[in-house]
Amino acid sequence: MAVEPLYNALSAIKTLRSNVAVAFESLGNGIRSDHGEDGKETKFLLELQDQLTVVNNNLRDVEQSIGNLQPPHNPFSLGNSGYLSHEYSHDRQALYSQLVLSYKWTDKVHEYCNLAHAQLSQNSLTRSYTNTASAKRRRVQTSSHNVPPHAVDKVITQIDRLLPEMSVSITRPFATNVVLHVSVGRVLRAIIAFKGLLIEWIIVKGFMESLDLWTESRFKVFRKVTENAHAAVMRFYMPPMPEVSVKSFMTWLHSFNTLFSDTCKGCGLHLRNAMPPTWREFRTLEPYHEECKP
Amino acid sequence: MILMPNFGVVVAGPPRTVHLLNNSEQPATVFSILESGQKQVPLVSDPLFMDLMKKLASVYTGKQQTRMEAKGPRFEVADFLVKLGTVTMNQNFKGVLVEVEYRPCVVPAYCWELIREFMQGFLGTCAPAQAPVYLQNRMQEIYQPLDTIQQYLEQFREYRKAVTVR
């Protein structure tokens, strides 16, 4: 349904109402002093007549713009808000202002989404799968944000069994989303926050350090590894296949089992700038120094 | 960095030695190692333990003449901790001791090669090719502050035996 004629009709009604109010006000006030002494009745009548003409014109506008409107084809589906009519006292709901606010909000979201979509569809570097081909569209898109908890558990325990040097424990401090405590050998510990099956945040720390989501490690090595892990999360980000994404990330993290004992593939040494090779190649999992990586 | 081993000897029965050691990395802790024959009994305690040992003067006689100390600057390079200590025994200069610690790693076996490479960087040929004897049996275990103390004790024993300056 087009919104423009509706706006026009609403503003026409607004003008009509204000002009009617003006006419009735001057009628109610009667003859005023600024009409002068002689012939004041005629002046007053003329003024009233003018105002009524204006009102008449406005009424014609309103009728015209209503004529332009098309009645909606099907009844509005109001969802749960349809039940509101069952409440007889409207003051008790105090919903009106909130409804208006949320309406404005959704309206804005809609507008921004349109703009963002226009921008993103031009950008060829997009990592999200917005412009999937029609062949792919036929398959049901799996949501990776909204996964039932037991499915998440299943994926994670599978990964846990796959990687022998890695031990994993699942906690759910915030309702449904998993926070994972991982220890890799006796080398490092990591805490990973999930959103459904997508990795949201990771912190890597030393084996003897205490784990929490916000404080960084005391050691430079693990701060660097955390940084690289963030890069890896981005690299393995794959919403259509979240299990694969989590699995490849975990395999990558598992390769840090030999963080201190492996030499760099680039220079063949353990140390560079007093740091061990903190970078693992994403495909081959080969260790490199920050400065040596290809 | 200071390390002060005091030696005590039990009066009754076969003589046993207690080494009392302090490490400036753990200032609120006293480490004591009791030697009885082949066995060693380590004890990690509060500084008050020093006062307790003074109270036990009738049982343990202090041998203050063998007080040893390693004192010097402390450097941090990335995650490495390097301590250069001049070793003195009763104010007599005995030698220089270099301690290298790689703090992120808790299992010596994982990072020994890495530490060796680091030491070769500034010690050249003086860098040891093998891990210290004490550590060799404990390469796969998790490293504790007590292990540092044990290694110092090992080194101090060597210094006491040695006649010349090392």
mmCIF file of N, CA, C and O in Angstrom, chain A residues 130-166:
data_model
loop_
_atom_site.group_PDB
_atom_site.id
_atom_site.type_symbol
_atom_site.label_atom_id
_atom_site.label_comp_id
_atom_site.label_asym_id
_atom_site.label_seq_id
_atom_site.Cartn_x
_atom_site.Cartn_y
_atom_site.Cartn_z
ATOM 1 N N THR A 130 24.687 -12.800 1.561
ATOM 2 C CA THR A 130 23.414 -12.121 1.359
ATOM 3 C C THR A 130 22.876 -12.378 -0.044
ATOM 4 O O THR A 130 21.681 -12.563 -0.221
ATOM 5 N N ASN A 131 23.768 -12.381 -1.022
ATOM 6 C CA ASN A 131 23.292 -12.513 -2.398
ATOM 7 C C ASN A 131 23.493 -13.944 -2.910
ATOM 8 O O ASN A 131 24.208 -14.184 -3.868
ATOM 9 N N THR A 132 22.898 -14.884 -2.177
ATOM 10 C CA THR A 132 23.037 -16.273 -2.594
ATOM 11 C C THR A 132 22.232 -16.492 -3.868
ATOM 12 O O THR A 132 21.197 -15.870 -4.082
ATOM 13 N N ALA A 133 22.719 -17.384 -4.674
ATOM 14 C CA ALA A 133 22.044 -17.666 -5.940
ATOM 15 C C ALA A 133 20.718 -18.386 -5.685
ATOM 16 O O ALA A 133 20.494 -18.925 -4.603
ATOM 17 N N SER A 134 19.868 -18.395 -6.711
ATOM 18 C CA SER A 134 18.532 -18.950 -6.509
ATOM 19 C C SER A 134 18.599 -20.463 -6.238
ATOM 20 O O SER A 134 17.764 -21.026 -5.544
ATOM 21 N N ALA A 135 19.617 -21.123 -6.768
ATOM 22 C CA ALA A 135 19.759 -22.555 -6.522
ATOM 23 C C ALA A 135 19.979 -22.836 -5.043
ATOM 24 O O ALA A 135 19.451 -23.788 -4.486
ATOM 25 N N LYS A 136 20.775 -21.950 -4.432
ATOM 26 C CA LYS A 136 21.059 -22.151 -3.015
ATOM 27 C C LYS A 136 19.841 -21.786 -2.175
ATOM 28 O O LYS A 136 19.615 -22.342 -1.114
ATOM 29 N N ARG A 137 19.101 -20.818 -2.637
ATOM 30 C CA ARG A 137 17.962 -20.331 -1.875
ATOM 31 C C ARG A 137 16.967 -21.451 -1.592
ATOM 32 O O ARG A 137 16.261 -21.435 -0.608
ATOM 33 N N ARG A 138 16.925 -22.428 -2.485
ATOM 34 C CA ARG A 138 15.942 -23.494 -2.313
ATOM 35 C C ARG A 138 16.210 -24.302 -1.045
ATOM 36 O O ARG A 138 15.306 -24.777 -0.396
ATOM 37 N N ARG A 139 17.519 -24.435 -0.714
ATOM 38 C CA ARG A 139 17.846 -25.177 0.504
ATOM 39 C C ARG A 139 17.458 -24.335 1.716
ATOM 40 O O ARG A 139 17.581 -23.120 1.698
ATOM 41 N N VAL A 140 17.007 -25.006 2.769
ATOM 42 C CA VAL A 140 16.636 -24.262 3.968
ATOM 43 C C VAL A 140 17.899 -23.713 4.618
ATOM 44 O O VAL A 140 18.851 -24.450 4.872
ATOM 45 N N GLN A 141 17.922 -22.413 4.847
ATOM 46 C CA GLN A 141 19.086 -21.797 5.473
ATOM 47 C C GLN A 141 19.123 -22.161 6.952
ATOM 48 O O GLN A 141 18.171 -21.903 7.685
ATOM 49 N N THR A 142 20.237 -22.770 7.363
ATOM 50 C CA THR A 142 20.330 -23.071 8.791
ATOM 51 C C THR A 142 20.757 -21.816 9.523
ATOM 52 O O THR A 142 21.665 -21.112 9.081
ATOM 53 N N SER A 143 20.120 -21.566 10.644
ATOM 54 C CA SER A 143 20.508 -20.402 11.420
ATOM 55 C C SER A 143 21.635 -20.800 12.359
ATOM 56 O O SER A 143 21.570 -21.832 13.013
ATOM 57 N N SER A 144 22.692 -19.989 12.388
ATOM 58 C CA SER A 144 23.787 -20.339 13.283
ATOM 59 C C SER A 144 23.736 -19.541 14.577
ATOM 60 O O SER A 144 24.537 -19.749 15.469
ATOM 61 N N HIS A 145 22.782 -18.609 14.663
ATOM 62 C CA HIS A 145 22.662 -17.845 15.906
ATOM 63 C C HIS A 145 21.747 -18.563 16.881
ATOM 64 O O HIS A 145 21.920 -18.482 18.081
ATOM 65 N N ASN A 146 20.738 -19.229 16.328
ATOM 66 C CA ASN A 146 19.688 -19.763 17.165
ATOM 67 C C ASN A 146 19.689 -21.276 17.049
ATOM 68 O O ASN A 146 18.949 -21.851 16.278
ATOM 69 N N VAL A 147 20.574 -21.897 17.811
ATOM 70 C CA VAL A 147 20.726 -23.343 17.740
ATOM 71 C C VAL A 147 20.309 -23.908 19.089
ATOM 72 O O VAL A 147 20.672 -23.340 20.124
ATOM 73 N N PRO A 148 19.527 -24.983 19.115
ATOM 74 C CA PRO A 148 19.153 -25.559 20.413
ATOM 75 C C PRO A 148 20.379 -26.017 21.180
ATOM 76 O O PRO A 148 21.348 -26.513 20.579
ATOM 77 N N PRO A 149 20.368 -25.843 22.520
ATOM 78 C CA PRO A 149 21.560 -26.109 23.335
ATOM 79 C C PRO A 149 22.119 -27.517 23.157
ATOM 80 O O PRO A 149 23.346 -27.683 23.103
ATOM 81 N N HIS A 150 21.238 -28.528 23.022
ATOM 82 C CA HIS A 150 21.798 -29.883 22.949
ATOM 83 C C HIS A 150 22.581 -30.083 21.655
ATOM 84 O O HIS A 150 23.566 -30.834 21.624
ATOM 85 N N ALA A 151 22.191 -29.375 20.582
ATOM 86 C CA ALA A 151 22.933 -29.480 19.321
ATOM 87 C C ALA A 151 24.331 -28.882 19.489
ATOM 88 O O ALA A 151 25.324 -29.437 19.001
ATOM 89 N N VAL A 152 24.406 -27.743 20.203
ATOM 90 C CA VAL A 152 25.709 -27.116 20.463
ATOM 91 C C VAL A 152 26.575 -28.074 21.267
ATOM 92 O O VAL A 152 27.747 -28.308 20.936
ATOM 93 N N ASP A 153 25.987 -28.662 22.327
ATOM 94 C CA ASP A 153 26.725 -29.611 23.163
ATOM 95 C C ASP A 153 27.282 -30.746 22.327
ATOM 96 O O ASP A 153 28.424 -31.164 22.501
ATOM 97 N N LYS A 154 26.453 -31.222 21.423
ATOM 98 C CA LYS A 154 26.846 -32.374 20.614
ATOM 99 C C LYS A 154 28.077 -32.025 19.761
ATOM 100 O O LYS A 154 29.066 -32.771 19.736
ATOM 101 N N VAL A 155 27.994 -30.885 19.092
ATOM 102 C CA VAL A 155 29.112 -30.466 18.237
ATOM 103 C C VAL A 155 30.384 -30.339 19.057
ATOM 104 O O VAL A 155 31.456 -30.815 18.661
ATOM 105 N N ILE A 156 30.262 -29.714 20.239
ATOM 106 C CA ILE A 156 31.461 -29.444 21.032
ATOM 107 C C ILE A 156 32.062 -30.736 21.578
ATOM 108 O O ILE A 156 33.279 -30.933 21.534
ATOM 109 N N THR A 157 31.203 -31.659 22.061
ATOM 110 C CA THR A 157 31.757 -32.909 22.584
ATOM 111 C C THR A 157 32.399 -33.724 21.470
ATOM 112 O O THR A 157 33.395 -34.407 21.698
ATOM 113 N N GLN A 158 31.841 -33.625 20.280
ATOM 114 C CA GLN A 158 32.450 -34.291 19.128
ATOM 115 C C GLN A 158 33.876 -33.787 18.897
ATOM 116 O O GLN A 158 34.813 -34.568 18.709
ATOM 117 N N ILE A 159 34.013 -32.455 18.922
ATOM 118 C CA ILE A 159 35.327 -31.844 18.708
ATOM 119 C C ILE A 159 36.276 -32.256 19.823
ATOM 120 O O ILE A 159 37.445 -32.566 19.590
ATOM 121 N N ASP A 160 35.730 -32.284 21.057
ATOM 122 C CA ASP A 160 36.535 -32.660 22.214
ATOM 123 C C ASP A 160 37.112 -34.058 22.025
ATOM 124 O O ASP A 160 38.277 -34.317 22.322
ATOM 125 N N ARG A 161 36.293 -34.986 21.515
ATOM 126 C CA ARG A 161 36.749 -36.357 21.325
ATOM 127 C C ARG A 161 37.788 -36.443 20.194
ATOM 128 O O ARG A 161 38.670 -37.278 20.210
ATOM 129 N N LEU A 162 37.650 -35.536 19.244
ATOM 130 C CA LEU A 162 38.520 -35.567 18.067
ATOM 131 C C LEU A 162 39.948 -35.157 18.396
ATOM 132 O O LEU A 162 40.903 -35.643 17.799
ATOM 133 N N LEU A 163 40.100 -34.225 19.336
ATOM 134 C CA LEU A 163 41.411 -33.650 19.628
ATOM 135 C C LEU A 163 41.870 -34.137 20.998
ATOM 136 O O LEU A 163 41.395 -33.667 22.019
ATOM 137 N N PRO A 164 42.799 -35.068 21.034
ATOM 138 C CA PRO A 164 43.151 -35.722 22.290
ATOM 139 C C PRO A 164 43.850 -34.805 23.293
ATOM 140 O O PRO A 164 43.684 -34.970 24.493
ATOM 141 N N GLU A 165 44.638 -33.862 22.797
ATOM 142 C CA GLU A 165 45.425 -33.028 23.709
ATOM 143 C C GLU A 165 44.609 -31.888 24.302
ATOM 144 O O GLU A 165 45.106 -31.101 25.088
ATOM 145 N N MET A 166 43.361 -31.821 23.914
ATOM 146 C CA MET A 166 42.560 -30.658 24.282
ATOM 147 C C MET A 166 41.451 -31.097 25.223
ATOM 148 O O MET A 166 40.758 -32.078 24.944
#
